[in-house]
mmCIF file of C-alpha atoms in Angstrom:
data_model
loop_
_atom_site.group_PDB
_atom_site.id
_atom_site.type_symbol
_atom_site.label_atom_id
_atom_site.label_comp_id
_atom_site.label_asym_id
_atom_site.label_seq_id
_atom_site.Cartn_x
_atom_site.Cartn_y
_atom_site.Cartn_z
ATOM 1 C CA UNK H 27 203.581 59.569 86.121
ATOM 2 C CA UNK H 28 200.243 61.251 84.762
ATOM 3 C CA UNK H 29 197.874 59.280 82.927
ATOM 4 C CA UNK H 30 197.046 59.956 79.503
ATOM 5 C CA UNK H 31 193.469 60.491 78.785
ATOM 6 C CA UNK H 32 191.826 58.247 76.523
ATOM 7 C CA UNK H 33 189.839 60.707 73.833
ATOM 8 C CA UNK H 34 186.540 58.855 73.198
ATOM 9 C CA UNK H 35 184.759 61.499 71.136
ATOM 10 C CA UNK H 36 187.944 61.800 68.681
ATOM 11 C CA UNK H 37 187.800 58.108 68.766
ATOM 12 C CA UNK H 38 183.905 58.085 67.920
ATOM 13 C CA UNK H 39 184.400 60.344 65.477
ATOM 14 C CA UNK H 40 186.776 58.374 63.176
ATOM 15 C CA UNK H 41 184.462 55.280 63.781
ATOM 16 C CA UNK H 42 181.630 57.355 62.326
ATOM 17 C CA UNK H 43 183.153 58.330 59.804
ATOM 18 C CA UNK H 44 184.282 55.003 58.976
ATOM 19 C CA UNK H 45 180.780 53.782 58.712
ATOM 20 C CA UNK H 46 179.476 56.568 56.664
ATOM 21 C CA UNK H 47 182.100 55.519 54.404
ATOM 22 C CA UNK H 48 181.062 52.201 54.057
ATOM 23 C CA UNK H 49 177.075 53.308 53.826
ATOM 24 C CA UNK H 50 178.560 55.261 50.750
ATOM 25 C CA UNK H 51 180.132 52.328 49.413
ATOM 26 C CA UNK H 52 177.460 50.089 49.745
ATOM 27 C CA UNK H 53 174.862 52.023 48.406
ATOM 28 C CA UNK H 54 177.608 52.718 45.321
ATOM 29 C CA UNK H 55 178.022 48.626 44.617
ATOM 30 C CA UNK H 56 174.212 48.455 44.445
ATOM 31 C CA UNK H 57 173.077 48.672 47.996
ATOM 32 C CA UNK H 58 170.308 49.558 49.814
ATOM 33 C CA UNK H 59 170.603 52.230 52.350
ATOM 34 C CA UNK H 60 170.825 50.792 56.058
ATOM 35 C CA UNK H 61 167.628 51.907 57.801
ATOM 36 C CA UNK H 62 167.611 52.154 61.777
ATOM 37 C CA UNK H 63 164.197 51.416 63.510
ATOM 38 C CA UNK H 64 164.554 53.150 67.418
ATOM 39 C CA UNK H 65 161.350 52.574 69.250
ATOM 40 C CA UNK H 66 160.653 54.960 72.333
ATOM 41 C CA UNK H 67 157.652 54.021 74.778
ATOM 42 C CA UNK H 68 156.576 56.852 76.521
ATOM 43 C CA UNK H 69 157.975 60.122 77.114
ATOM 44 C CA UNK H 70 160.976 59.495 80.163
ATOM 45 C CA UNK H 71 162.862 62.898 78.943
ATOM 46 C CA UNK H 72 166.660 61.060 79.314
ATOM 47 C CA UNK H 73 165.418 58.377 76.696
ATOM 48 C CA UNK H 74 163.623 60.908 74.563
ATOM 49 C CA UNK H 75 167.616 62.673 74.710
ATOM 50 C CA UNK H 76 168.871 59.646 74.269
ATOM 51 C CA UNK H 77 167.134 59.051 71.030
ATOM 52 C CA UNK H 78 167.188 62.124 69.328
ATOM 53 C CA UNK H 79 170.670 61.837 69.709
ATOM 54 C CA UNK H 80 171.099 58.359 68.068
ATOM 55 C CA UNK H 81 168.544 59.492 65.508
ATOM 56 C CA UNK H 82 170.835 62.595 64.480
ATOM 57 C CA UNK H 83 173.997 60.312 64.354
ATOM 58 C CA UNK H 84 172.154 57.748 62.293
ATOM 59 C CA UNK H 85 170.857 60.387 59.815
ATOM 60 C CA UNK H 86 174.868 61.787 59.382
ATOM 61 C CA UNK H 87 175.966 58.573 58.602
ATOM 62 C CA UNK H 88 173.784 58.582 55.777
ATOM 63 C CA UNK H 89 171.391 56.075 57.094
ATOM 64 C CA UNK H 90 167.960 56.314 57.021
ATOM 65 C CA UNK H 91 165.558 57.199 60.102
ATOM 66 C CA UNK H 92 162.972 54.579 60.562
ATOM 67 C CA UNK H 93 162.062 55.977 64.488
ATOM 68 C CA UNK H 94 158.979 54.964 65.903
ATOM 69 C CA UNK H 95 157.178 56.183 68.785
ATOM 70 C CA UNK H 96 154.374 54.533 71.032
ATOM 71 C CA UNK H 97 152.244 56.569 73.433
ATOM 72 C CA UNK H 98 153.434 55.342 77.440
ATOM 73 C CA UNK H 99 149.906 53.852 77.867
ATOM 74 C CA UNK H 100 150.922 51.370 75.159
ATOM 75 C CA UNK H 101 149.874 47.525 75.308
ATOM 76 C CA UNK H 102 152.456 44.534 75.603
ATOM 77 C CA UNK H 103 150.811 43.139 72.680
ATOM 78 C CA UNK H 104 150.546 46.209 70.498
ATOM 79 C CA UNK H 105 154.169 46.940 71.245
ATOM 80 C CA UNK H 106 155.235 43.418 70.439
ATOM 81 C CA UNK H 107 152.916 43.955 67.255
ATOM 82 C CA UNK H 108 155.274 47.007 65.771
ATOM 83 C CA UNK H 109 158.488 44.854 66.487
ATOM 84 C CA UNK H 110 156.970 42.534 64.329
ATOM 85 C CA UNK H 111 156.226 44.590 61.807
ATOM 86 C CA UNK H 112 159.863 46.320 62.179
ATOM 87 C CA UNK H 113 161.399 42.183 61.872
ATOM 88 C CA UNK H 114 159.360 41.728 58.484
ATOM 89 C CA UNK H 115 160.450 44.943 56.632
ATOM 90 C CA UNK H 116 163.656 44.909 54.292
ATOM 91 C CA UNK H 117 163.937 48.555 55.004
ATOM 92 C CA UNK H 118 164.637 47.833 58.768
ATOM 93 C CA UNK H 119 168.618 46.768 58.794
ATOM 94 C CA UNK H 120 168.462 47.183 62.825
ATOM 95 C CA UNK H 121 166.263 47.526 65.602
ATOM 96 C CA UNK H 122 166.516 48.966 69.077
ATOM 97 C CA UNK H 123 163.980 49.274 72.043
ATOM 98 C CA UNK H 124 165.356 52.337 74.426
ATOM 99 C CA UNK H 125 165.121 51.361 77.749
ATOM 100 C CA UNK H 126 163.379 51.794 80.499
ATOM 101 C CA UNK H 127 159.922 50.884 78.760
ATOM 102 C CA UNK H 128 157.173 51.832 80.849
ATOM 103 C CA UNK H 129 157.099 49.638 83.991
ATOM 104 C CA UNK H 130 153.920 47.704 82.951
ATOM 105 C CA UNK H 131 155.769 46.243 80.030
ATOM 106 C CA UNK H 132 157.960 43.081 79.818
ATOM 107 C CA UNK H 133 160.834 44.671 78.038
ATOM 108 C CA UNK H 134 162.681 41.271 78.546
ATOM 109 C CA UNK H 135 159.604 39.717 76.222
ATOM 110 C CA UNK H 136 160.119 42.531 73.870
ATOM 111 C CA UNK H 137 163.714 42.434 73.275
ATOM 112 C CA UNK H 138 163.084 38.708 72.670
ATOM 113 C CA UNK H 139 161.150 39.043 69.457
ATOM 114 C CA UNK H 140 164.491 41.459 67.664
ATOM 115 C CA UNK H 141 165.649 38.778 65.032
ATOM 116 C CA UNK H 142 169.501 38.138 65.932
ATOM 117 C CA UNK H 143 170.651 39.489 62.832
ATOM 118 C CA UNK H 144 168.356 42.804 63.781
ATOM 119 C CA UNK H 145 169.442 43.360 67.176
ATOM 120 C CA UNK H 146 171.866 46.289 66.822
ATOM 121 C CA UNK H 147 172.009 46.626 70.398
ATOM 122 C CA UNK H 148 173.230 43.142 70.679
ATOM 123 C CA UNK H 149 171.075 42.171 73.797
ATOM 124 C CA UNK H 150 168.892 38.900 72.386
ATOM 125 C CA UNK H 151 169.785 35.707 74.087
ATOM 126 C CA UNK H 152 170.954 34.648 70.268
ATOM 127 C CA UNK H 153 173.345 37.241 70.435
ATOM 128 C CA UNK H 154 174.334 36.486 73.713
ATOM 129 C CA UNK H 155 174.800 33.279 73.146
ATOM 130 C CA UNK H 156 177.245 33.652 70.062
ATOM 131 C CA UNK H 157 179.320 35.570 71.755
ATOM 132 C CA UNK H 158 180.165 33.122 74.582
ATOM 133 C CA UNK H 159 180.889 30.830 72.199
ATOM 134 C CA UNK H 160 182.370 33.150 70.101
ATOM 135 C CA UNK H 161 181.043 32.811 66.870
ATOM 136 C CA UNK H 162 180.266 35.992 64.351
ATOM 137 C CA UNK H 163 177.329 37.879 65.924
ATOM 138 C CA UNK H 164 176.478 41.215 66.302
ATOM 139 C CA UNK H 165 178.003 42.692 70.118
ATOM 140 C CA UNK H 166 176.977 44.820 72.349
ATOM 141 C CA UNK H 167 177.373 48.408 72.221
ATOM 142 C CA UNK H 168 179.153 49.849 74.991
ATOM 143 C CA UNK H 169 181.664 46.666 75.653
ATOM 144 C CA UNK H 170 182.768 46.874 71.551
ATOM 145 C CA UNK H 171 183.048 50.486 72.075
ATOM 146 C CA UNK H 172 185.561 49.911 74.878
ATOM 147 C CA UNK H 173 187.512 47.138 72.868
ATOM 148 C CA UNK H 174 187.772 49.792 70.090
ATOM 149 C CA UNK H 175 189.131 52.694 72.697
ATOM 150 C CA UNK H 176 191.846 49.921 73.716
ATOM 151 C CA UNK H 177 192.628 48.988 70.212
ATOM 152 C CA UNK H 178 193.099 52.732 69.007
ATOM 153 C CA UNK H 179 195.518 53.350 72.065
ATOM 154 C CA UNK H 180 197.249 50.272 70.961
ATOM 155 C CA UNK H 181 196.503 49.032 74.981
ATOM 156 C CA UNK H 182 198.197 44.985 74.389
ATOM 157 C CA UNK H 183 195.587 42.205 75.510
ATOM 158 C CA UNK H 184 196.794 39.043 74.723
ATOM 159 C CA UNK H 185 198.275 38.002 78.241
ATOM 160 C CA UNK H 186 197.235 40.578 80.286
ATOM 161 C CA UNK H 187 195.311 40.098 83.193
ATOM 162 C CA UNK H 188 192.163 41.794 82.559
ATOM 163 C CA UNK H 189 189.206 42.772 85.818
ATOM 164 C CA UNK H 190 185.397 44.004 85.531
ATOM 165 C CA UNK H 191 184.064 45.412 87.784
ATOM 166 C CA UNK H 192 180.039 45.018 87.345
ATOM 167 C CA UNK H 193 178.745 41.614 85.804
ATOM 168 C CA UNK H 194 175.957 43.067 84.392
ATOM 169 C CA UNK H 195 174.040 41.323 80.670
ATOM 170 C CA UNK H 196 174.228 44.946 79.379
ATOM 171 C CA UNK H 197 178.125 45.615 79.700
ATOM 172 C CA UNK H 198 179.957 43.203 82.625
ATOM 173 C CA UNK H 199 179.410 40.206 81.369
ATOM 174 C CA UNK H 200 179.619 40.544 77.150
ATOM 175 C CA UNK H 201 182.961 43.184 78.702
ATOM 176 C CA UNK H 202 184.589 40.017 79.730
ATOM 177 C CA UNK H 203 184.102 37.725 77.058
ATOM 178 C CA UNK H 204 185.337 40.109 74.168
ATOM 179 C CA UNK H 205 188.459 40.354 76.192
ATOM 180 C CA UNK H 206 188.550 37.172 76.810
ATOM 181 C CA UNK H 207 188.230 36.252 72.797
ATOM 182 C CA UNK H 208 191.482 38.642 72.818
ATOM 183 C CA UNK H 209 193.134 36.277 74.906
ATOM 184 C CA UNK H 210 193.539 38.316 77.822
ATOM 185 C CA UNK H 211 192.820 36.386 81.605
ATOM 186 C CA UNK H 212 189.370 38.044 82.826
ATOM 187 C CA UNK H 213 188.204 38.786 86.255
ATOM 188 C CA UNK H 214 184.382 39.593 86.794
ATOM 189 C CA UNK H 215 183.863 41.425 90.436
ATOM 190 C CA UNK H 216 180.785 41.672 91.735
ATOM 191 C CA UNK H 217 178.766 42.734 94.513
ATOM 192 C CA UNK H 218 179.816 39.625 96.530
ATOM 193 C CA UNK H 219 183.705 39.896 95.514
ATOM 194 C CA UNK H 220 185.788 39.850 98.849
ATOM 195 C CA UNK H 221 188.973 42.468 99.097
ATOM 196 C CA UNK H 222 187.654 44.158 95.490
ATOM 197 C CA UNK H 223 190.713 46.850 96.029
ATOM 198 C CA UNK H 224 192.841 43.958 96.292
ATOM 199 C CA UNK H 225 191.686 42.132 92.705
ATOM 200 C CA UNK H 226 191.268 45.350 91.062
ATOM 201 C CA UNK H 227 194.975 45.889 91.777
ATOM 202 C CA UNK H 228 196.132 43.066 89.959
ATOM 203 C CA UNK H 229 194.661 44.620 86.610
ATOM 204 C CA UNK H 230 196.629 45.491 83.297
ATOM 205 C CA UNK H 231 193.397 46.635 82.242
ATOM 206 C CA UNK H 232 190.868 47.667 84.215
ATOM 207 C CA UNK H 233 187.201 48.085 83.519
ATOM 208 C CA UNK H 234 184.711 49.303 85.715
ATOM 209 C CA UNK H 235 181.114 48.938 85.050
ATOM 210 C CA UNK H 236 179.561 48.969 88.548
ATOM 211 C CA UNK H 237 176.951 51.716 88.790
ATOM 212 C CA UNK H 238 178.547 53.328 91.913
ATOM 213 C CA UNK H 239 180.265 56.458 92.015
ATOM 214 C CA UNK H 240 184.134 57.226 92.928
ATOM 215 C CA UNK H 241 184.249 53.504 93.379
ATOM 216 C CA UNK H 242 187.374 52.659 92.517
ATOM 217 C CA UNK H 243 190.355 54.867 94.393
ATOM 218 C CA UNK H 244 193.639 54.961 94.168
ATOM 219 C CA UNK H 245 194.349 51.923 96.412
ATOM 220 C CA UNK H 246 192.246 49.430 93.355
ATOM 221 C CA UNK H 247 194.429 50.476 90.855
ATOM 222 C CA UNK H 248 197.440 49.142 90.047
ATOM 223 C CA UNK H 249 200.911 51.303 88.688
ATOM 224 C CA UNK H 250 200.991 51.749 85.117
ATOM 225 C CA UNK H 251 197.501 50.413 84.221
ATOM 226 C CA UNK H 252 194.681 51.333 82.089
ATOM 227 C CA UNK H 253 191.675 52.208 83.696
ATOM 228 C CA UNK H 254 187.928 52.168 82.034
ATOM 229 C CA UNK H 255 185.201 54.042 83.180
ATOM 230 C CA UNK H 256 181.994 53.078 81.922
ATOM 231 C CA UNK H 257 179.984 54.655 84.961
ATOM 232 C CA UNK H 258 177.977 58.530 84.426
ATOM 233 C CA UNK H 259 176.485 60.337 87.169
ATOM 234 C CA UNK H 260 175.077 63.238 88.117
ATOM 235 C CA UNK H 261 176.268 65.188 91.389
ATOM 236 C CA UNK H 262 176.430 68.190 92.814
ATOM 237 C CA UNK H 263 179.655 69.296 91.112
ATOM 238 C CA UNK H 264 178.642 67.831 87.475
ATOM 239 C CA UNK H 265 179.310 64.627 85.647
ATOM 240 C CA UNK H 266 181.600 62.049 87.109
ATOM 241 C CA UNK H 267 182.040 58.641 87.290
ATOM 242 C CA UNK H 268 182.450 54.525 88.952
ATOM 243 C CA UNK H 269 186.154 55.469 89.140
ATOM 244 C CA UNK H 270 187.849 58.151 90.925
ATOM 245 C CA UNK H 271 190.141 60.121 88.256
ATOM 246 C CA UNK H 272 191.530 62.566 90.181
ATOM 247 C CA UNK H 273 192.915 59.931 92.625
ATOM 248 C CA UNK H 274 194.510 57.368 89.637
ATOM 249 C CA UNK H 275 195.580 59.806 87.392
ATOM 250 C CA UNK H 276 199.341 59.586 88.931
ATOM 251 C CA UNK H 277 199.306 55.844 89.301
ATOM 252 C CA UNK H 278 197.257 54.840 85.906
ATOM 253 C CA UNK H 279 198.908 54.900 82.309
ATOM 254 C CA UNK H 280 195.924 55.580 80.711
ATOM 255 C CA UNK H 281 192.819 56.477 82.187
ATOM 256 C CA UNK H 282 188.894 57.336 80.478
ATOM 257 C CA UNK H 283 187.517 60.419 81.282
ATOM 258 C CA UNK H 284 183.882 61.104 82.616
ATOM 259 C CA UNK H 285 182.328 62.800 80.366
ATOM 260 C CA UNK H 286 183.847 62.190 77.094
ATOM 261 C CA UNK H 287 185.571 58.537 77.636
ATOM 262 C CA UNK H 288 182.966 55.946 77.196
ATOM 263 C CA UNK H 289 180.313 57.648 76.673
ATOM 264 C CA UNK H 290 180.418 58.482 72.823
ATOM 265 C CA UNK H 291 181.661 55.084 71.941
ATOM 266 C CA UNK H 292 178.264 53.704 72.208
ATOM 267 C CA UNK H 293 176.319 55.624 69.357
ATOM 268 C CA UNK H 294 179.562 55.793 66.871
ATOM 269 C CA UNK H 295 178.844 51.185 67.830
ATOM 270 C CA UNK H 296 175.792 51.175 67.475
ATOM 271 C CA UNK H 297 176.065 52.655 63.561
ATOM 272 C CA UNK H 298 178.732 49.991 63.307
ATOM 273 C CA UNK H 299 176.224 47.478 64.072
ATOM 274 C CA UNK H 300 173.634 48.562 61.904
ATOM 275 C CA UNK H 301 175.873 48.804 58.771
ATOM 276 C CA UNK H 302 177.410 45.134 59.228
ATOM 277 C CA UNK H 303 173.998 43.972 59.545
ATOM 278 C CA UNK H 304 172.779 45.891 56.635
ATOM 279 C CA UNK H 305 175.322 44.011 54.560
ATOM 280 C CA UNK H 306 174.944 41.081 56.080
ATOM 281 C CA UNK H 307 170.949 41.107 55.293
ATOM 282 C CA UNK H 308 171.882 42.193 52.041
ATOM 283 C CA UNK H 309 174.352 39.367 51.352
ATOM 284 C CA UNK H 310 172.256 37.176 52.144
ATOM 285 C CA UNK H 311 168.564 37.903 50.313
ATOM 286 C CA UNK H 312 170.851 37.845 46.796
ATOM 287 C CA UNK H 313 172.481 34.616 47.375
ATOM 288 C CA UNK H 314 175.555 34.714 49.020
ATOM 289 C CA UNK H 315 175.507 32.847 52.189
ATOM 290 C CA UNK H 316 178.393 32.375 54.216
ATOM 291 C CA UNK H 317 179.734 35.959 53.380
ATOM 292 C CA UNK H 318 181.336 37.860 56.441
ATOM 293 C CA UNK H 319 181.638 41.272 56.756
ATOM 294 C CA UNK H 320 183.485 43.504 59.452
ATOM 295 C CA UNK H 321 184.170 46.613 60.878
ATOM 296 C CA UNK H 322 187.390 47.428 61.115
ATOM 297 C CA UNK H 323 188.593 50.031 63.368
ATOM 298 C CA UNK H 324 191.842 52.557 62.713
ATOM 299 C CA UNK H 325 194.922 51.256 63.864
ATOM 300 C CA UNK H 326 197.412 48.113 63.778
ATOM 301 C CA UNK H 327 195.653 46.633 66.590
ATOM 302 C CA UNK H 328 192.214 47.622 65.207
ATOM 303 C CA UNK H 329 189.332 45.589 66.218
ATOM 304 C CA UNK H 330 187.567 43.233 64.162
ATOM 305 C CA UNK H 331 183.528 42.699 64.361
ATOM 306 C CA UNK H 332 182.372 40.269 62.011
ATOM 307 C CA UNK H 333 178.525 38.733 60.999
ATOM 308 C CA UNK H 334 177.631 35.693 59.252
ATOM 309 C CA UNK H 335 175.495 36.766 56.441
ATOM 310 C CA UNK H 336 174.759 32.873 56.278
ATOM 311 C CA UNK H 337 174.056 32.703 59.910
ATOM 312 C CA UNK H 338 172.161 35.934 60.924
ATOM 313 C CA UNK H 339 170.680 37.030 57.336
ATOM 314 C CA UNK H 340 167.502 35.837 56.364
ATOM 315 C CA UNK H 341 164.427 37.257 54.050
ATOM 316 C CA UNK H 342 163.250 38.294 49.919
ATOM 317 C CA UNK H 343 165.457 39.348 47.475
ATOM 318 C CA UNK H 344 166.876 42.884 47.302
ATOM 319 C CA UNK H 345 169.407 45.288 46.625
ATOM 320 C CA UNK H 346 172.899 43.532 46.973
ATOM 321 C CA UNK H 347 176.516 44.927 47.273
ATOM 322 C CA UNK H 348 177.959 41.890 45.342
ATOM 323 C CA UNK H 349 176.498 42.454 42.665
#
């Protein structure tokens, strides 16, 4: 057996396309166009990458740019004071702070003054919290983007026995509660897990989020599973990741690839994010509280990602796609 590669940029691309779809359509019903507010603080050249390249995506979906960019030397309190002003503008559907900020700012303080039904990254303790309970919210990124790669390779959940490897806020631990809303059984590993070869092997699907590369081997993975790499490193041979593909390839049905797995899923999310809570805002300011909107993925198994418009929307009257 050789695994089959899970394409994440085809699978990105279809999602984007999706949403600029549904910009289009919302703007047609009487809309306003969603706006995306990144913030950078400083000049760390991955993040700068990083946001040029969310900037560009946001732009193609037909969204508008709302980037903002504050020198490195930049205050806690005048930093807090543009995420403010970002919260209190209707133009503003989502916000995201790149991380790392500059090490003299509490990023954790930061994050903590997004408004829930702003946080497009999905990393506020609001958010958080409506997932584990699992009520509408907006999700994390990278985790949703993984859910969609399993849904559009028709990968069955409800049953399985699921592991994570990593238990991180950021992917590990929001990982194991969407599959756990699937109704799949979830393992989080850990630092501290004993015989992690041994758990990892008991995986229909396998996820691994741990930060370390060629972590997993052959000997973690068990025959016929599907294996998720959500590590990226750099070495001396190029890009690879926290799982060993060479090694699983002939033992795993399906398997991501480093680069190109993962990876693009997280962008092509976060425009998903910023459209449902576009409409959601939107819903809301013109009266209709209670309304739920989704993003719904290609496929029979497609995944569904709702908000509350009652629950997360808030603010003055404008443009609405009811209407």
């Amino acid at each position: 057996m050789t695994a089959q590669l899970i394409d994440g940029t085809t699978v990105a691309r279809q999602v984007r396309s999706d949403v600029a779809s549904g910009v289009a359509a919302l703007v047609d019903a009487g809309g306003n166009v969603p706006g995306l507010a990144t913030v950078l603080i400083g000049d760390d050249p991955a993040s700068e990458v990083y946001v040029r390249n969310k900037r560009r995506a946001c732009t193609a979906a037909g969204m508008t740019d709302l980037h903002r960019h504050l020198p490195a030397e930049t205050t806690q309190d005048d930093a807090a004071a543009l995420i403010d002003e970002l919260a209190a503008d209707p133009a503003v559907s989502g916000i995201l702070v790149q991380l790392p900020t500059p090490a003299h700012l509490d990023a954790a303080a930061l994050l903590a003054r997004i408004p829930a039904h702003k946080d497009v990254d999905g990393l506020t303790t609001v958010n958080a919290g409506l997932l584990a309970q699992g009520s509408p919210g907006l999700r994390p990124c990278t985790p949703s983007g993984v859910m969609a790669l399993l849904d559009a390779h028709r990968i069955p959940l409800e049953g399985a026995e699921a592991v994570v490897v990593g238990r991180s806020t950021l992917v590990g631990k929001p990982m194991g509660q969407l599959l756990l809303e699937r109704n799949a059984t979830v393992t989080i590993c850990h630092s501290r897990t004993r015989g992690l070869a041994a758990v990892c092997r008991r995986a229909d699907v396998l996820v691994v989020a741990a930060g370390i590369p060629g972590l997993i081997g052959i000997d973690a993975v068990k025959p016929g599973a599907t294996v998720i790499d959500v590590g990226i490193h750099r070495s001396t041979t190029g890009l690879c990741g926290d799982v060993d593909t060479d090694a699983v390839v002939g033992t795993a049905a399906f398997v991501t690839p480093v680069p190109g797995g993962v990876g693009p899923m997280t962008i092509a999310m976060l425009l998903a994010n910023t459209l449902i809570a576009a409409r959601a805002q939107q819903a809301d300011r013109c009266g209709h509280p209670g309304v739920s909107y989704a993003y719904f993925g290609r496929g029979p198994a497609a995944t569904t990602r709702q908000v509350d418009a009652g629950r997360l929307g808030s603010g003055p009257s404008s443009g609405c796609p009811q209407h």
